[in-house]
Short mmCIF file of C-alpha atoms and ligand atoms in Angstrom, two decimals:
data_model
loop_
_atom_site.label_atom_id
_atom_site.label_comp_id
_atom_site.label_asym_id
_atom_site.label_seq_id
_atom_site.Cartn_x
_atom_site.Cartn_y
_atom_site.Cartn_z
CA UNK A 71 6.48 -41.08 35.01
CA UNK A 72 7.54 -37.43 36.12
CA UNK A 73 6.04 -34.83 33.88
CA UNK A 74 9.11 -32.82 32.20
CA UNK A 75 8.54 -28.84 32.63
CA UNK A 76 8.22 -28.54 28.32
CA UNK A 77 10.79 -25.95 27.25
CA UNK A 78 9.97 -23.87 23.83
CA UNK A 79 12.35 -25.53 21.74
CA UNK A 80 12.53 -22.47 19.43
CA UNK A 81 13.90 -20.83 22.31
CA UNK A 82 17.17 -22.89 21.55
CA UNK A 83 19.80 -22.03 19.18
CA UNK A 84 21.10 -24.44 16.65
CA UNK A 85 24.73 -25.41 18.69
CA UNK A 86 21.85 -25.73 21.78
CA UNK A 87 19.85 -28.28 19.83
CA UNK A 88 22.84 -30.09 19.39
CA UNK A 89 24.06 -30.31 22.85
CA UNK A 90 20.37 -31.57 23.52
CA UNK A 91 20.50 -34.42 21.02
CA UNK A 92 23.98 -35.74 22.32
CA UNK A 93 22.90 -35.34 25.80
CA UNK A 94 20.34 -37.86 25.15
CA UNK A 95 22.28 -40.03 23.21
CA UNK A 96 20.87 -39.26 19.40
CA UNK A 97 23.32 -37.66 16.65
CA UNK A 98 24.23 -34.22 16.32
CA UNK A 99 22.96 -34.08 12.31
CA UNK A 100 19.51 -34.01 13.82
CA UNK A 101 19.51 -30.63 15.56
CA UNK A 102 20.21 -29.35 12.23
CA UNK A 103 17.22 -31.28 10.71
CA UNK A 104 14.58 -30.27 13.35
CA UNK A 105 16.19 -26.94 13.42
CA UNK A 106 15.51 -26.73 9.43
CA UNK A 107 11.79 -27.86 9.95
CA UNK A 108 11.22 -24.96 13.11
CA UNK A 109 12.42 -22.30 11.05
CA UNK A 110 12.93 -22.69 7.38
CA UNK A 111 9.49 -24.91 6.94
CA UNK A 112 7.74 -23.08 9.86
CA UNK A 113 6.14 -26.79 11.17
CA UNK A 114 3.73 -25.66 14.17
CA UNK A 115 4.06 -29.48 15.03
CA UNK A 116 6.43 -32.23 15.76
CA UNK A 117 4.46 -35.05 13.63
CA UNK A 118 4.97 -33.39 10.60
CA UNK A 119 8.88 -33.84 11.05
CA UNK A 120 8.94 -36.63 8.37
CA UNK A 121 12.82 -37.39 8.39
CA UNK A 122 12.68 -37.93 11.86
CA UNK A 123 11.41 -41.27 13.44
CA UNK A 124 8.72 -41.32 15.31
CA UNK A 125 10.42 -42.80 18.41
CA UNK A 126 12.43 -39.19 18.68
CA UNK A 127 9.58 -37.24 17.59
CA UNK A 128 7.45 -38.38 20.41
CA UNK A 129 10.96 -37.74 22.96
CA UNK A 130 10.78 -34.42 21.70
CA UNK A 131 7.17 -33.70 22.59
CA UNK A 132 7.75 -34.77 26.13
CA UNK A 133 10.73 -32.10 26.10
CA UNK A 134 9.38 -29.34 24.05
CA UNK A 135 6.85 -27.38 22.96
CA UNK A 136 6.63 -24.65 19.85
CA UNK A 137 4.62 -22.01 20.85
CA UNK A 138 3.87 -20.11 17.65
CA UNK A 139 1.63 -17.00 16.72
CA UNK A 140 -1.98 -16.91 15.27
CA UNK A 141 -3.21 -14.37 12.60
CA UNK A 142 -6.02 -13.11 14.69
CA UNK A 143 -7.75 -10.35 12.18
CA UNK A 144 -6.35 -9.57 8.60
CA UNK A 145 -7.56 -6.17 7.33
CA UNK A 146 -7.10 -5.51 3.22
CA UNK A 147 -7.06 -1.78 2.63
CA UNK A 148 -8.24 -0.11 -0.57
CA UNK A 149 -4.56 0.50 -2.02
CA UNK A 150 -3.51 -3.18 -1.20
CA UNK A 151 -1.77 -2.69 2.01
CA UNK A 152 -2.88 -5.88 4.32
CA UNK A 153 -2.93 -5.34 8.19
CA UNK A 154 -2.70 -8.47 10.44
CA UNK A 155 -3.18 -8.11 14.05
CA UNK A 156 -1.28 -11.27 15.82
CA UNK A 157 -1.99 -13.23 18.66
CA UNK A 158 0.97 -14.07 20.86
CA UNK A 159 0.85 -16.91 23.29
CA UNK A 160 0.07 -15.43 26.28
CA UNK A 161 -2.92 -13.65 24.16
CA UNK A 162 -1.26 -10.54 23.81
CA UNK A 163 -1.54 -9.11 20.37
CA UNK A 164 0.89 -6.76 17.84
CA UNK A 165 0.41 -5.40 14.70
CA UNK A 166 2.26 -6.22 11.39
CA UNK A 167 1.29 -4.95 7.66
CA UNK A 168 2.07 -6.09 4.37
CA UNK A 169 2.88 -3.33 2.37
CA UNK A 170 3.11 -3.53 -1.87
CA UNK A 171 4.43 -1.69 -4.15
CA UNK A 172 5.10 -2.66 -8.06
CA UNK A 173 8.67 -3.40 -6.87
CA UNK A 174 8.28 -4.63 -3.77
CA UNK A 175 6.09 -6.28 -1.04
CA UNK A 176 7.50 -5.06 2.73
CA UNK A 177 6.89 -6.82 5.74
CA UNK A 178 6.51 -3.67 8.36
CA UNK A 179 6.98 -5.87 11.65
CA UNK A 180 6.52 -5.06 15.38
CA UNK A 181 9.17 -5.71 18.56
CA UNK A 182 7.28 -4.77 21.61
CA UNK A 183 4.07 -5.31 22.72
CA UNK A 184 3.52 -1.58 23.13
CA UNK A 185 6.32 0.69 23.49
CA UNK A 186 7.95 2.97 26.61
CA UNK A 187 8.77 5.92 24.43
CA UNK A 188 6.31 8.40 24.10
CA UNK A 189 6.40 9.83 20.81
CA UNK A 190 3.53 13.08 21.16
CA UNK A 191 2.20 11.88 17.44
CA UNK A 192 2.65 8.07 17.06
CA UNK A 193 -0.65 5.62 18.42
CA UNK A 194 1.11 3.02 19.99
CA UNK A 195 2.85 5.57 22.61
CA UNK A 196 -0.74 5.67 23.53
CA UNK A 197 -0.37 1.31 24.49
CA UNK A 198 1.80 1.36 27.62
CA UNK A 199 4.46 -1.33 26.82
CA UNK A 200 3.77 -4.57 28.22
CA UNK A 201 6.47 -6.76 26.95
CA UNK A 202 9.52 -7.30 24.12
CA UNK A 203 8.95 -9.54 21.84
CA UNK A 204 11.13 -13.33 21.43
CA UNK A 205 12.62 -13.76 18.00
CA UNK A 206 10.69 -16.25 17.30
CA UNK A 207 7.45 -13.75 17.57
CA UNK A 208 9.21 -11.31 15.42
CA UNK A 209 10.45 -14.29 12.79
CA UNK A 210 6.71 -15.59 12.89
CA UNK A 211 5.59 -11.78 11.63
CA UNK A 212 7.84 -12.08 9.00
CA UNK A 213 6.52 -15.75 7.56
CA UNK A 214 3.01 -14.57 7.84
CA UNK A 215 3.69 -11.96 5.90
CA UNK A 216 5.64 -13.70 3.11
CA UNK A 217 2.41 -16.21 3.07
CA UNK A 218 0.22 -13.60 2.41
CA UNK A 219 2.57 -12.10 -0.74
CA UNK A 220 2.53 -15.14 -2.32
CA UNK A 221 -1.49 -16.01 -1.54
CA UNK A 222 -2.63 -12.56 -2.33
CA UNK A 223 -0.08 -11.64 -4.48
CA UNK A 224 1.42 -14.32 -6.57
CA UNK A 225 4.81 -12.55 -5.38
CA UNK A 226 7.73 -13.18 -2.40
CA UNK A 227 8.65 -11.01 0.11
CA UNK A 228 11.26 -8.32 -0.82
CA UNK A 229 11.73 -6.55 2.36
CA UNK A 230 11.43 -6.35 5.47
CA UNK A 231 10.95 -3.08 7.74
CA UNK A 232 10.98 -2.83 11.72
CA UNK A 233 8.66 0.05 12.03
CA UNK A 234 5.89 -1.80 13.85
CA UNK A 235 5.39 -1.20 17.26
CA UNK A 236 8.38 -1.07 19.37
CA UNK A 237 11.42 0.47 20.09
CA UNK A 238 14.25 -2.42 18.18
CA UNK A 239 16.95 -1.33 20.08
CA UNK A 240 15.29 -1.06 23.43
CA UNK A 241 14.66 -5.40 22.24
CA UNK A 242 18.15 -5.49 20.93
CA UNK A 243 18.98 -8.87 21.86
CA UNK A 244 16.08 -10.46 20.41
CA UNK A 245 15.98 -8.75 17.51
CA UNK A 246 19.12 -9.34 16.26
CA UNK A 247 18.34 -12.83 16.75
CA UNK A 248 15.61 -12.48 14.67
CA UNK A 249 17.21 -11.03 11.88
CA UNK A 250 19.87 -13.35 12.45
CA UNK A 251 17.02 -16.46 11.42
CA UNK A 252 15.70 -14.10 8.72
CA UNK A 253 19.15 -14.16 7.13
CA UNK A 254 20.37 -17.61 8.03
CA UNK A 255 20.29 -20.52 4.95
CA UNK A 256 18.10 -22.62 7.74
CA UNK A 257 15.95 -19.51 7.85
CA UNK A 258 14.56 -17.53 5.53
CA UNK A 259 17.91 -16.91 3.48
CA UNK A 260 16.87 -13.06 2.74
CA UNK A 261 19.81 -10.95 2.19
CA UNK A 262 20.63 -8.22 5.28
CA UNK A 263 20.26 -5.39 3.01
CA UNK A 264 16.97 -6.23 2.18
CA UNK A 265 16.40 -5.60 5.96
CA UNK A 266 16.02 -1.66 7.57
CA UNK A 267 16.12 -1.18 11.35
CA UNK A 268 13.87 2.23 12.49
CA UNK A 269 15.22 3.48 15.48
CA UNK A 270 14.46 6.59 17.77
CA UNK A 271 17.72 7.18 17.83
CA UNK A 272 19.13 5.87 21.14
CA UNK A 273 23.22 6.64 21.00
CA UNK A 274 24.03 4.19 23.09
CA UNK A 275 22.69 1.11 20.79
CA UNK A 276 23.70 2.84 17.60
CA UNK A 277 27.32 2.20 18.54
CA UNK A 278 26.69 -1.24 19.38
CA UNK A 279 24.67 -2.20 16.40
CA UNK A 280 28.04 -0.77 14.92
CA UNK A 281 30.25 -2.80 17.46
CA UNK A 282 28.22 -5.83 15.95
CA UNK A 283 29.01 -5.17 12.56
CA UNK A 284 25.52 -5.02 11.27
CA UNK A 285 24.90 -5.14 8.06
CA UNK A 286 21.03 -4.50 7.63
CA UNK A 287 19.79 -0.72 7.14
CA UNK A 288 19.50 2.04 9.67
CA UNK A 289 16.79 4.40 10.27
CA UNK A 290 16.58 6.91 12.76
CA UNK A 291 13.03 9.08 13.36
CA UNK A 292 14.69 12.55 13.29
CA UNK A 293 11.42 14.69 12.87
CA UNK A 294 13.12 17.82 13.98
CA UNK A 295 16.97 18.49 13.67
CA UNK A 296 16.69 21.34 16.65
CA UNK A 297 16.64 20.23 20.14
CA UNK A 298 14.19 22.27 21.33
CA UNK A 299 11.44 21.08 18.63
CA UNK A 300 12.65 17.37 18.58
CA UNK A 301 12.27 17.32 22.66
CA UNK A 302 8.80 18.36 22.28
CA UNK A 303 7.60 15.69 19.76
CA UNK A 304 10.26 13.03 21.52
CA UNK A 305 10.67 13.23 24.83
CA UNK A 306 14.09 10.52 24.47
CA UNK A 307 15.69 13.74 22.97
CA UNK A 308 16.06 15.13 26.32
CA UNK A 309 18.07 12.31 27.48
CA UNK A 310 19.72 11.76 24.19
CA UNK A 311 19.84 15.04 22.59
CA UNK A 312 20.80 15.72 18.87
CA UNK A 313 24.75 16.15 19.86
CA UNK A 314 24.77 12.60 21.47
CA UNK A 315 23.09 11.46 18.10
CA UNK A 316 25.55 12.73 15.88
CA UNK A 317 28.27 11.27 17.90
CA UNK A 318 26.54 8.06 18.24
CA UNK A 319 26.13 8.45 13.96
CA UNK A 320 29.86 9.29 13.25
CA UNK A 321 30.91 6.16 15.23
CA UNK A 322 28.34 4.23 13.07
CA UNK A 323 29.68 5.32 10.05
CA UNK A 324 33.15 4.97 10.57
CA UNK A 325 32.76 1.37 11.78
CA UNK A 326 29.92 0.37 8.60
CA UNK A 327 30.54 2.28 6.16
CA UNK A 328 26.77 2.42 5.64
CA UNK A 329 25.16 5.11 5.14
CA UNK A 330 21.58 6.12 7.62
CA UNK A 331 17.90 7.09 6.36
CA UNK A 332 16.32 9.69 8.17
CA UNK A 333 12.45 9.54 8.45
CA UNK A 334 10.97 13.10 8.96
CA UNK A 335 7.25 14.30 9.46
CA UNK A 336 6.63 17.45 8.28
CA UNK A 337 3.99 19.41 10.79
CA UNK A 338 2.56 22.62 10.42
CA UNK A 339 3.19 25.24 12.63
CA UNK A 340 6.05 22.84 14.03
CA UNK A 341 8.38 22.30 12.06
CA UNK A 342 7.26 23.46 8.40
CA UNK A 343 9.64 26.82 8.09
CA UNK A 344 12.91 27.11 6.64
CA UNK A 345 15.36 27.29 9.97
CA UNK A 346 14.33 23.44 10.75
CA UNK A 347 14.58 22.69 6.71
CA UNK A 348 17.80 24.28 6.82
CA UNK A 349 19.03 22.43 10.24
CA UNK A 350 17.88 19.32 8.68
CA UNK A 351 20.09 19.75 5.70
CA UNK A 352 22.84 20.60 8.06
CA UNK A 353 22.45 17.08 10.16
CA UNK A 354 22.30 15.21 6.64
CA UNK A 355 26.04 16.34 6.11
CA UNK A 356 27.32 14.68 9.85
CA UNK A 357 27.53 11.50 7.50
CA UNK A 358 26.50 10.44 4.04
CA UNK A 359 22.29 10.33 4.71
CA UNK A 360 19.28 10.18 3.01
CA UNK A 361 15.76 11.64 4.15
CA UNK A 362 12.24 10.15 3.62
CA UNK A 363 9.69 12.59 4.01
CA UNK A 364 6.57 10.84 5.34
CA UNK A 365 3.03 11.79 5.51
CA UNK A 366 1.76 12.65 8.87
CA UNK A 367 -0.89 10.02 9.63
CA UNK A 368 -3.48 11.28 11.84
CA UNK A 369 -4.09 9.52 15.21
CA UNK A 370 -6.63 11.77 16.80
CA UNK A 371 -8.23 15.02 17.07
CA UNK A 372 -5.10 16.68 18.31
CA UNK A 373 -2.54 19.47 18.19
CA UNK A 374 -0.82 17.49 14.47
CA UNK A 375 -1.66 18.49 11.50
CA UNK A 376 0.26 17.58 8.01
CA UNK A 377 2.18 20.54 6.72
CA UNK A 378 1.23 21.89 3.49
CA UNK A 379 2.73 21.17 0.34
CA UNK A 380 4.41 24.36 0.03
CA UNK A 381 6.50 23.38 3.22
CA UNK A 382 6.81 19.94 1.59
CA UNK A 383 8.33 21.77 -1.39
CA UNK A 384 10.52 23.81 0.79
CA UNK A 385 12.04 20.82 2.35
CA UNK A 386 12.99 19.33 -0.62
CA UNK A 387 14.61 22.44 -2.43
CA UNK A 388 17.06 22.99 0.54
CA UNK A 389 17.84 19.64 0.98
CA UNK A 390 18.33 19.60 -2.95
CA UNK A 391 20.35 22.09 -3.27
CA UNK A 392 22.65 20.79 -0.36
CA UNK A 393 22.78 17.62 -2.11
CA UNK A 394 21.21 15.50 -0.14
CA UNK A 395 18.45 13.01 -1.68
CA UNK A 396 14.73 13.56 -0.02
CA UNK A 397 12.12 11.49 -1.33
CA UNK A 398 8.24 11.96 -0.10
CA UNK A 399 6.46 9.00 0.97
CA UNK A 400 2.84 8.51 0.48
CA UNK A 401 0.70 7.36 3.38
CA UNK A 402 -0.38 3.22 2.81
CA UNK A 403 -3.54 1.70 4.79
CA UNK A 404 -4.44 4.58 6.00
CA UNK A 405 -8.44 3.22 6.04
CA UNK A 406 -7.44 0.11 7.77
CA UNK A 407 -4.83 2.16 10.39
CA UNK A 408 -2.38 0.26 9.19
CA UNK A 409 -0.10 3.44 8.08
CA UNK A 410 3.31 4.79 10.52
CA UNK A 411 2.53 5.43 14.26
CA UNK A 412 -1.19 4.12 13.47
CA UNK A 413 -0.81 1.07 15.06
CA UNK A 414 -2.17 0.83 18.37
CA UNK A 415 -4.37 -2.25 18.23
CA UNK A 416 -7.82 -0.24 17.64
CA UNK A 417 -9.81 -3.74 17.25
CA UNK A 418 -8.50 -4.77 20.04
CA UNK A 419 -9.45 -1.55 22.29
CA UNK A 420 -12.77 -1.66 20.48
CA UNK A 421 -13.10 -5.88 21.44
CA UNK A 422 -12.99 -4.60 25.29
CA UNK A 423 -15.16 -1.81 25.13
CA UNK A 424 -17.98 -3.29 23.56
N1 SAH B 119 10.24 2.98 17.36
C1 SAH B 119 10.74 3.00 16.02
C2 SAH B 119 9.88 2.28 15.00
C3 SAH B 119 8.38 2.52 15.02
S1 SAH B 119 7.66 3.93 14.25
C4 SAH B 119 10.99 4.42 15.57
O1 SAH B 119 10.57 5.32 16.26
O2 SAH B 119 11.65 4.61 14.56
C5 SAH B 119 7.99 3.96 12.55
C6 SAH B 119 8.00 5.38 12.01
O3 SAH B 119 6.71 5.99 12.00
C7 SAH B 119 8.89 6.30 12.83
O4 SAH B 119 9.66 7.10 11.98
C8 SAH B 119 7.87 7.16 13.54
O5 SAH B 119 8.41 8.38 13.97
C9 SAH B 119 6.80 7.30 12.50
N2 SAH B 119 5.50 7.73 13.01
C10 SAH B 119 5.00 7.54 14.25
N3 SAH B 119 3.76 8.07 14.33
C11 SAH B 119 3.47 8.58 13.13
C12 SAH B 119 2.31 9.22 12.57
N4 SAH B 119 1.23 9.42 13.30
N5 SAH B 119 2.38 9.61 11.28
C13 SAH B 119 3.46 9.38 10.53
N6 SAH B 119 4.58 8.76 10.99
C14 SAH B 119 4.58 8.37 12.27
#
């Protein structure tokens, strides 16, 4: 018999499924049920399928395959955090963490391998990007992750968090199918707002995430609310400068409603004075915003340093006193370089050098 060239069947969406079961003569019903066992039960194989007979289980091997990742290393730091570093099926491998709190466990998931944008401070500028992820790659992060709460944890999975390594939006297609199985009933049923997008800030994308009518959380790496200071940590601000942001913003907010997080490192002898606390504040007011102030995490010997708390301080008076909320995020998994822009696959790089 002629060998059939095996499709991934999570490559298919649900109405796909069901074209494929008519085609070949079975009822529609049972895309829905395979489609349930692929995604909301995770099965990594069609013989576990146990409402489906085994006469269409084995015609759905010889059609399909479900390629599915492997938790390659998992790393426990001291304060909890868990780092997993995933093995895709061409052997490539990401980077996603598990992140508690006493409120909440976040999945912090990856959508590239690598990424194109060369952020001056963040590791995995350092990985050229090699590829974007599929959903089902970026889904896959996700169940791991909500495994390991309830193993290590005794607790579910609260959030979810696409500060990995990536750019989202430069994956957009894929990652909105993602989050599209996160949310679904035959997914993972976890409620959009429970979900926050980090983003460079790419104007273009921010207006179609709006066009979409998204309804998970937006946050955009500001870092520097000057041009000049924000093209020198991010070189995408010279193609998409701050003006082309705030555009990009106001079209968001008109369209969602929803109001944006802005995620801002605070370095010394960069930005740690009051004219870029003051700009800041003054960017916060294009539409209703809130800022996390997060810890610089160090990557290597460079030219980044953390600010000192007296900048910290400074920050958040001006952006107090303009009304604006500014809370200051502590560093997680720092030990295990597991923390923001840390995550360059270091096991990995050490794996091929030894
Ligand atoms: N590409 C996306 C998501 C990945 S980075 C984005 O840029 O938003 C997640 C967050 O970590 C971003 O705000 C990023 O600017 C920040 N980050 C990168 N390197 C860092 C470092 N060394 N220390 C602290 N935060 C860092």
């Amino acid at each position: 018999m002629e060998e059939i060239q095996k499709r991934d069947i999570r490559k298919l969406s649900l109405e796909e499924l069901e074209e494929f079961f008519l085609s070949v003569g079975d009822k529609k019903f049972r895309a829905k049920q395979v489609y349930e066992w692929l995604w909301n039960k995770s099965l990594k194989n069609f013989d576990e399928m146990t409402n489906i007979s085994l006469a269409t289980r084995e015609m759905l091997k010889k059609h399909f395959e479900i390629n599915h990742i492997l938790v390659d290393l998992m790393q426990h730091s001291q304060d909890g955090t868990i780092k997993n570093a995933v093995k895709l099926y061409d052997n490539k491998i990401v980077e996603s963490v598990l992140i508690p709190t006493s409120k909440r466990i976040t999945a912090c998931v990856s959508s590239q391998v690598g990424c194109s944008l060369d952020c001056n401070f963040c590791a995995t500028a350092r990985l050229k990007r090699m590829r974007n992820l599929n959903p089902d790659e970026i889904y896959d992060q996700v169940v791991a992750i909500k495994d390991e709460a309830e193993t290590y944890f005794q607790r579910p999975l609260t959030n979810i968090v696409f500060m990995g390594m990536g750019e989202p939006l430069l994956n957009y297609n894929n990652v909105l199918s993602a989050i599209e199985k996160i949310t679904a009933p035959e997914g993972l049923g976890m409620a959009p707002r429970r979900i926050t997008l980090s983003t460079v800030g790419i104007p273009k994308m921010i207006k179609k995430l709006a066009d979409d009518e998204v309804r998970f959380n937006l946050a955009i790496s500001l870092h520097s609310a000057i041009n000049e200071t924000r093209s020198r940590l991010m070189p995408i601000n010279d193609s998409s400068p701050l003006e082309d942001l705030a555009e990009a913003l106001k079209y968001w907010y008109q369209k969602t409603k929803r109001k944006v997080t802005y995620e801002y490192v605070i370095w010394e002898g960069i930005n740690d004075d009051e004219r870029h606390a003051r700009a800041l504040a003054k960017f916060c007011k294009i539409i209703p915003s809130k800022v996390n102030i997060i810890q610089y995490n160090p990557i290597d010997e460079g030219e980044f340093r953390q600010a000192k708390q007296e900048a910290v301080d400074l920050y958040v008076r001006i952006l107090e006193q303009n009304g604006i909320v500014a809370k200051v995020r502590k560093s997680r998994g720092q030990d295990i370089d597991a923390a923001c822009g840390q995550l360059a696959n270091k096991n990995e790089v050490a794996d091929l050098i030894q």
